[in-house]
Short mmCIF file of C-alpha atoms in Angstrom, two decimals:
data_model
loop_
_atom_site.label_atom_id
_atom_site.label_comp_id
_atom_site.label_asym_id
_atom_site.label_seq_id
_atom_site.Cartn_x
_atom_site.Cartn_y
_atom_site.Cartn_z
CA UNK A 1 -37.31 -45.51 -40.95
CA UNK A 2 -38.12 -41.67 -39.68
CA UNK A 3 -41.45 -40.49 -41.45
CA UNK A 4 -42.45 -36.78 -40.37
CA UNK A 5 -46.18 -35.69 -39.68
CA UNK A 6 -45.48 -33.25 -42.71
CA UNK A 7 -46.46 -37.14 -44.82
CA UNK A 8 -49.88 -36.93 -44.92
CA UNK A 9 -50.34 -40.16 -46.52
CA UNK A 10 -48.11 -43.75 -46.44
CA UNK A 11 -49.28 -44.99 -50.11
CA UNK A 12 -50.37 -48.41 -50.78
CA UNK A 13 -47.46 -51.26 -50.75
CA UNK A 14 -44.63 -48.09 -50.17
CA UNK A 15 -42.40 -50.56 -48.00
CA UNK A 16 -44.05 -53.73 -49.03
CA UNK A 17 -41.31 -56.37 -48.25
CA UNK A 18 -38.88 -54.00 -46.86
CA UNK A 19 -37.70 -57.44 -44.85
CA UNK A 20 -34.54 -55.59 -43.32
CA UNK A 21 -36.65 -52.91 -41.76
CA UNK A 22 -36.33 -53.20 -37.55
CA UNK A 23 -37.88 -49.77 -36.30
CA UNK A 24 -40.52 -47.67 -37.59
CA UNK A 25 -41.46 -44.21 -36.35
CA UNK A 26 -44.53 -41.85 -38.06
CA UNK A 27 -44.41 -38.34 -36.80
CA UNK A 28 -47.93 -36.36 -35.23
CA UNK A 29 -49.47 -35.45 -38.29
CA UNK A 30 -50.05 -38.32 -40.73
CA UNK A 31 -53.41 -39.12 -41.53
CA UNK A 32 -54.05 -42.55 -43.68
CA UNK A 33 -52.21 -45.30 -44.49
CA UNK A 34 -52.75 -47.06 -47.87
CA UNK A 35 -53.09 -51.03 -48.11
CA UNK A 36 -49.88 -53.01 -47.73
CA UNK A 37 -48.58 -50.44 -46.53
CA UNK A 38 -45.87 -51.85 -44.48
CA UNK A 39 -46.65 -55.37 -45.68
CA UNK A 40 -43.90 -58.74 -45.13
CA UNK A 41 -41.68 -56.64 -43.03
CA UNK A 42 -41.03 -59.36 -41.40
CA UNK A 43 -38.69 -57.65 -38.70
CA UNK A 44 -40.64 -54.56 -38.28
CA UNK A 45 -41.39 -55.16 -34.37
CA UNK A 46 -41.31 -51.68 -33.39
CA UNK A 47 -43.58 -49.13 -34.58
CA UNK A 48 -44.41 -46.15 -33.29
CA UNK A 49 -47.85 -44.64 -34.61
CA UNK A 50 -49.20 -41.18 -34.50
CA UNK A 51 -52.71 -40.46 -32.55
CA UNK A 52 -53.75 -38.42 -36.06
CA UNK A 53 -53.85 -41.43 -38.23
CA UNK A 54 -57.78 -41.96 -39.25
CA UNK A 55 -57.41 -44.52 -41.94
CA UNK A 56 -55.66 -47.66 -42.24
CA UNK A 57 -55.83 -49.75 -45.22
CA UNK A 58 -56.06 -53.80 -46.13
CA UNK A 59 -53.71 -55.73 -44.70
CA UNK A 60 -51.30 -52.08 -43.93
CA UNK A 61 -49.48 -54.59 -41.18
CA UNK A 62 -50.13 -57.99 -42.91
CA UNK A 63 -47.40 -60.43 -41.94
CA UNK A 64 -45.65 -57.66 -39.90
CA UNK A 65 -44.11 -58.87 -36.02
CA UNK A 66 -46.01 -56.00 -34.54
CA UNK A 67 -46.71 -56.85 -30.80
CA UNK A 68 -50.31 -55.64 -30.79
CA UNK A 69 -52.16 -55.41 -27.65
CA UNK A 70 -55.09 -57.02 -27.42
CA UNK A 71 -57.65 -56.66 -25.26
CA UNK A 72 -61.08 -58.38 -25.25
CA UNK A 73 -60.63 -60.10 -28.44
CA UNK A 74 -59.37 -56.78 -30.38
CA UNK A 75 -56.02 -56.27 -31.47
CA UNK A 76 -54.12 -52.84 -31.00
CA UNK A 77 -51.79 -50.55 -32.21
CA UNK A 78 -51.68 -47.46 -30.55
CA UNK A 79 -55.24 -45.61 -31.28
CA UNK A 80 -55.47 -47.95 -34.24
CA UNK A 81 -58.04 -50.95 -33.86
CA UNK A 82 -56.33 -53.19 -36.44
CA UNK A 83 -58.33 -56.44 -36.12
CA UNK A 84 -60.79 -59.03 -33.96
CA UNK A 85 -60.90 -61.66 -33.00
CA UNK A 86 -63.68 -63.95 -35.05
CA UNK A 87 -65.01 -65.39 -31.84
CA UNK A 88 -65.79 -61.64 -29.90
CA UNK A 89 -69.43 -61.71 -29.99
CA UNK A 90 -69.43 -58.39 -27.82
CA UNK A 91 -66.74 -55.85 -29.04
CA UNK A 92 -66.05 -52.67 -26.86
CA UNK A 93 -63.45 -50.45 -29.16
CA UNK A 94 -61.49 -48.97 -26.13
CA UNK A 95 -61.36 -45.33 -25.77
CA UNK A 96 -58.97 -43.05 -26.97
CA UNK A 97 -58.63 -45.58 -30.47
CA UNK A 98 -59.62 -43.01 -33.43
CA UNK A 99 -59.24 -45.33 -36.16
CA UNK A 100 -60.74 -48.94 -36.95
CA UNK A 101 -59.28 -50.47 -39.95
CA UNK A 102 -60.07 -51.65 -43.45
CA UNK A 103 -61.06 -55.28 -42.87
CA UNK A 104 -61.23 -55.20 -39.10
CA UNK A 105 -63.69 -58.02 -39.10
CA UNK A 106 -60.49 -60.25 -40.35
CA UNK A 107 -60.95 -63.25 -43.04
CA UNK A 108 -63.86 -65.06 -41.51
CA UNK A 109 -65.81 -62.10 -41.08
CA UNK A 110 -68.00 -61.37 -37.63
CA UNK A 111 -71.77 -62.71 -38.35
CA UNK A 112 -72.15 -63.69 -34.67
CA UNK A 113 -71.53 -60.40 -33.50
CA UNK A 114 -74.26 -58.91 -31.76
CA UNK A 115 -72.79 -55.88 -29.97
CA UNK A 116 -70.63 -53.18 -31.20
CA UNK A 117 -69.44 -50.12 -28.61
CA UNK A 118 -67.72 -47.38 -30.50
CA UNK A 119 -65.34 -44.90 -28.64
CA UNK A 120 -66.17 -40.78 -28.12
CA UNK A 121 -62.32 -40.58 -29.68
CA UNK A 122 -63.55 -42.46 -33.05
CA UNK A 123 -62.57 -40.68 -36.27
CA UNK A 124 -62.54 -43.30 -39.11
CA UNK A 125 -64.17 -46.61 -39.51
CA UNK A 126 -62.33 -48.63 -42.10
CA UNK A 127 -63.76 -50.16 -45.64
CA UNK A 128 -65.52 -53.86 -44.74
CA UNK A 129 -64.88 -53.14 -41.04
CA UNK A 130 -68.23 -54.80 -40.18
CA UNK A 131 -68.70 -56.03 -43.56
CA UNK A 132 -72.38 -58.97 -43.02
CA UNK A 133 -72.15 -58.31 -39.45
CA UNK A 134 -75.42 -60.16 -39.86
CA UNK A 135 -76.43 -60.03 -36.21
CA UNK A 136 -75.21 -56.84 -35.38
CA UNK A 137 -78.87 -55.01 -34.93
CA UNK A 138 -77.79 -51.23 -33.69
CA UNK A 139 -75.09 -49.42 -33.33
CA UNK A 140 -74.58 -45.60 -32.47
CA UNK A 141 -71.96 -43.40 -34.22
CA UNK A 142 -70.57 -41.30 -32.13
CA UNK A 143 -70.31 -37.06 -32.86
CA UNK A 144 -66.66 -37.01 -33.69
CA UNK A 145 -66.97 -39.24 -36.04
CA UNK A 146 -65.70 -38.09 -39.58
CA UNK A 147 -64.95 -41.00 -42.41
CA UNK A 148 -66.90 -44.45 -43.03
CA UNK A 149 -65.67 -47.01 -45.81
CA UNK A 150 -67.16 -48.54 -48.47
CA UNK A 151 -69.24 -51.37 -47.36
CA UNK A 152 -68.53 -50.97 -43.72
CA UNK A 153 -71.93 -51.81 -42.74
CA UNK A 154 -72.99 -53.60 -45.32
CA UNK A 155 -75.28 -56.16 -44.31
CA UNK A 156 -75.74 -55.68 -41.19
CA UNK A 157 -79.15 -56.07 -39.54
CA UNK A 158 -79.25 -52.48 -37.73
CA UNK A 159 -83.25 -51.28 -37.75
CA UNK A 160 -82.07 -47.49 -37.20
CA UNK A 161 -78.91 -45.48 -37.85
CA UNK A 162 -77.53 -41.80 -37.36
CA UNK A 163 -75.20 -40.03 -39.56
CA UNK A 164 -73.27 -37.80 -37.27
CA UNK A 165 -72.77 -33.89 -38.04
CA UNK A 166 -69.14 -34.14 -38.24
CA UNK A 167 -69.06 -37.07 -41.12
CA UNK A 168 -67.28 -35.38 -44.17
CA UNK A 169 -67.69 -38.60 -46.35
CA UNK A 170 -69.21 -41.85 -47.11
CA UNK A 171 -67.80 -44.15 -48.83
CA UNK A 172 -69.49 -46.47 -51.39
CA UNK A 173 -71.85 -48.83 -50.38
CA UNK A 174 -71.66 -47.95 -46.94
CA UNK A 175 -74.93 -49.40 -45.41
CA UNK A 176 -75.81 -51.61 -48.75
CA UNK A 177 -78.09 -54.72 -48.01
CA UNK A 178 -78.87 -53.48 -44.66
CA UNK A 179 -82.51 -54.52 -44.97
CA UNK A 180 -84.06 -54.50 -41.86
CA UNK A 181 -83.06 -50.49 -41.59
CA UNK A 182 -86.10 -48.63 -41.08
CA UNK A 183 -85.25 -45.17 -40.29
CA UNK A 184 -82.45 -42.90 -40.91
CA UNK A 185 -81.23 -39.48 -39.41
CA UNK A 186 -79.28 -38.02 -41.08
CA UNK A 187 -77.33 -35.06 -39.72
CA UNK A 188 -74.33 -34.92 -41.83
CA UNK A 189 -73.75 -30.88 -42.45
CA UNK A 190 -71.08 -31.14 -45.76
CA UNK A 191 -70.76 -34.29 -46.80
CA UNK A 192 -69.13 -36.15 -49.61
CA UNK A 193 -70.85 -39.54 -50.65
CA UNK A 194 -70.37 -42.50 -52.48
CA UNK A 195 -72.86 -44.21 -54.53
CA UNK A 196 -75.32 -46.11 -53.45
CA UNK A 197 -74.66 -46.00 -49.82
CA UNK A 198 -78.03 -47.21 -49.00
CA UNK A 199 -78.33 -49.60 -51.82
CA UNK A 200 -80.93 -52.07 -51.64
CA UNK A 201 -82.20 -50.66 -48.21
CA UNK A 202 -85.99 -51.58 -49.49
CA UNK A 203 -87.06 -51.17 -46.01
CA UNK A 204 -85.94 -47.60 -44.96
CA UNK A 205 -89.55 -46.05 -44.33
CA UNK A 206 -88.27 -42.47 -43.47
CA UNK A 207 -85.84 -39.90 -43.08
CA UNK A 208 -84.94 -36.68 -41.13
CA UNK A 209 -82.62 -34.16 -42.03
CA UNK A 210 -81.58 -32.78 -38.47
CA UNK A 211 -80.95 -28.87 -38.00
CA UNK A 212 -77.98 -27.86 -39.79
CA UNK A 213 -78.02 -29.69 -42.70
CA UNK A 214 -78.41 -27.59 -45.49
CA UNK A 215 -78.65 -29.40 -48.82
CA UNK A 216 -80.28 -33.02 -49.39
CA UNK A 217 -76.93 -34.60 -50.52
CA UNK A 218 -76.87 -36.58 -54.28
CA UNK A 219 -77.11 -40.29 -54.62
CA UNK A 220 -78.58 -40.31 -51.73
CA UNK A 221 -81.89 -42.41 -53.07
CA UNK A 222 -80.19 -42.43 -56.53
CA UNK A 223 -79.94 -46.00 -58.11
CA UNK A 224 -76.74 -47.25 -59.38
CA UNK A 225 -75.46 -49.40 -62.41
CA UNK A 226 -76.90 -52.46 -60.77
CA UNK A 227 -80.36 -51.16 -60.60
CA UNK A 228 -82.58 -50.97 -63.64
CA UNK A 229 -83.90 -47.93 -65.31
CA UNK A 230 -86.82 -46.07 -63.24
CA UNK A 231 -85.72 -47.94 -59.94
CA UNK A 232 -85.16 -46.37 -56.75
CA UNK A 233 -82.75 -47.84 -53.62
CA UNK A 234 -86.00 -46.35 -51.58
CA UNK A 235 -88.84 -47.32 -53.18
CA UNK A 236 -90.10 -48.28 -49.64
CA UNK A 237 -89.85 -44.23 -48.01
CA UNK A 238 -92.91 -42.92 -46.79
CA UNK A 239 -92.13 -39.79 -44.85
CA UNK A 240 -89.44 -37.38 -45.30
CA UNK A 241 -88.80 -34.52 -42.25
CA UNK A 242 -87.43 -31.84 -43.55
CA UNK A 243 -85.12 -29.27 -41.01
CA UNK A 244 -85.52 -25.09 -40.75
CA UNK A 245 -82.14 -25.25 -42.39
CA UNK A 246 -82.48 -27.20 -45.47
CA UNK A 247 -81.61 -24.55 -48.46
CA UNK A 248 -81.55 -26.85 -51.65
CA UNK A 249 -82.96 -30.48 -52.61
CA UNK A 250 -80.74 -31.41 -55.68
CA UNK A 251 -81.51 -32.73 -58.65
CA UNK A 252 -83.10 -35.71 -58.92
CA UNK A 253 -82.91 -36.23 -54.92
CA UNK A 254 -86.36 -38.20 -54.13
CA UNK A 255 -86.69 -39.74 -58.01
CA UNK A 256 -88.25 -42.97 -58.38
CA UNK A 257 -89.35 -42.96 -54.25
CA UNK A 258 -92.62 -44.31 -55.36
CA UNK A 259 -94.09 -45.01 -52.16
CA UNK A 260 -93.22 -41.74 -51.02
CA UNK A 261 -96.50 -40.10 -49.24
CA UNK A 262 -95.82 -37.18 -46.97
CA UNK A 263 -93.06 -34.51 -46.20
CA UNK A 264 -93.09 -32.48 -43.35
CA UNK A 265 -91.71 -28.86 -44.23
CA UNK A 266 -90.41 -26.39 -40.93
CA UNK A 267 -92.10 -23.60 -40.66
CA UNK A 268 -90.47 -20.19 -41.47
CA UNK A 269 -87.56 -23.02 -43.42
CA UNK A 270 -84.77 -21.41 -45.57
CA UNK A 271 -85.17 -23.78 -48.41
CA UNK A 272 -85.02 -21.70 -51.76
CA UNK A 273 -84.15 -24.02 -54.17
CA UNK A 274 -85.55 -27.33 -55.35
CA UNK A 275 -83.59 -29.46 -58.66
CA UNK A 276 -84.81 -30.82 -61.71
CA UNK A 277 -86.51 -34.11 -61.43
CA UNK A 278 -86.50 -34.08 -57.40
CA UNK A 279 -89.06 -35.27 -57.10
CA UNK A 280 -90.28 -36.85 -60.31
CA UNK A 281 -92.41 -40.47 -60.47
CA UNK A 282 -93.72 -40.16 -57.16
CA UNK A 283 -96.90 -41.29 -57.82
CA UNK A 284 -98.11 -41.67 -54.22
CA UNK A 285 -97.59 -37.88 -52.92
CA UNK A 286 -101.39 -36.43 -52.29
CA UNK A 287 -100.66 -33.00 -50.56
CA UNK A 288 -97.12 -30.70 -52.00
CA UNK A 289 -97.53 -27.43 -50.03
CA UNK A 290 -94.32 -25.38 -51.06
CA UNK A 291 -92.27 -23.22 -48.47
CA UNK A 292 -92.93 -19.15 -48.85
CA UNK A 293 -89.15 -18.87 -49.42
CA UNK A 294 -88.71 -21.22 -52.47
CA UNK A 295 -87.46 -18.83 -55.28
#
């Protein structure tokens, strides 16, 4: 099988049980492949991957004779991190890998991990990749960085986190459960988010939106279908720091953060626009001074 980098995407289960297939080759190009992708080929031991691939779905090599390399508990294929090993306590993603995949914490999941070294090359981190990493208490992101999954680090007991500038999107539930996160920094410039990505992060005390960033992003407080009316996912923020470059808060951005208390505006900012209901039931905030430039 000869798939040209033209194929942006390998859809989910497309050769599922293709059991004659010997020899795979993906052009320079293709970005994602889908769950099952290539799942119960059960002769498929040669594959040959392209460096452009950032997302790799469930189980995309499940029962497949790949010879992955592994080194220091972590299985790979190419630049893809596919898997670990459940007893890796310390994992060091090797660089030059620009992809971790869905599921990368395998069946058992990785609740004694307490370490987690990400790569400068890093482009994607996969859906559930450190799904209840429940000892895992930092980790840095590196600038590069573009996708996270749904639930990635859900769970996990990091106290701080950074959103890089270069993330373009968020999946769903990203960071849910992660209680003991305090502060965020969130540096993001244009990017798309799922719901809920800091769901039931009661402890988050405050963010800052780094220079840059230009518009408070939606959902990003916003409470979801498990949530009752009125509630907030940040009902513990204090302090919000707001850059120079912020131009709009959106609708509804900062609703229900009823503990909310200060927010630090920059001097000579460019914000111009604030939404409907932005702001609305904070009943702690004792001093709003507006920018000059809000129209």
């Amino acid at each position: 099988l000869v798939i040209p980098g033209s194929v942006e995407s390998i859809g989910e289960s497309a050769f599922e049980g293709c059991s004659g297939l010997k020899k795979v080759s993906i052009g320079e190009g293709t970005k994602t492949l889908e769950a099952y992708a290539f799942k119960n080929c059960s002769q498929a031991s040669d594959f040959k991957v392209p460096t452009t691939i950032w997302a790799v779905g469930q189980g995309s090599f499940g029962n497949v004779p790949i010879p992955f390399e592994i080194v220091d508990g972590v299985s790979y294929l190419n630049t893809i991190a596919y898997t670990v090993n459940e007893e890796t306590t310390s994992i060091a993603i090797r660089e030059g890998t620009t992809v971790i995949a869905d599921y990368f914490r395998n069946e058992r999941g990785i609740s004694s991990v307490t370490s987690v070294s990400l790569p400068s090359t890093l482009k994607g981190i996969g859906s559930y990749a450190f799904y209840y990493a429940g000892s895992l208490s930092s980790i840095t992101l590196p600038e590069g960085l573009e996708y996270i999954g749904e639930y990635a680090f859900a769970g996990a007991k990091i106290s701080s986190i950074t959103v890089p500038s270069t993330i373009n999107r968020l999946g769903d539930n990203a960071f849910r459960w992660c209680k003991s996160l305090v502060r965020v920094n969130w540096n993001a410039i244009d990017a798309t988010i799922g719901s809920e990505i800091f769901g039931f992060c009661s402890g988050i005390e405050k963010i800052t939106f780094g220079e840059g960033v230009k518009r408070i992003p939606n959902n990003l407080c916003a409470a979801g279908a498990n949530n009752s009316v009125g509630e907030c996912n940040l009902y513990g923020l204090v302090r919000i720091i707001l850059s120079s470059t912020i131009e709009e808060i959106v609708d509804g951005a900062f609703a229900y953060c009823t503990a909310l208390k200060r927010m630090d505006w920059a001097e000579n900012g460019a914000l111009k626009k604030i939404g409907n209901g932005a702001f609305y039931y904070n009943m702690t905030i004792e001093e709003f001074v507006f920018p000059e430039g809000v129209r």
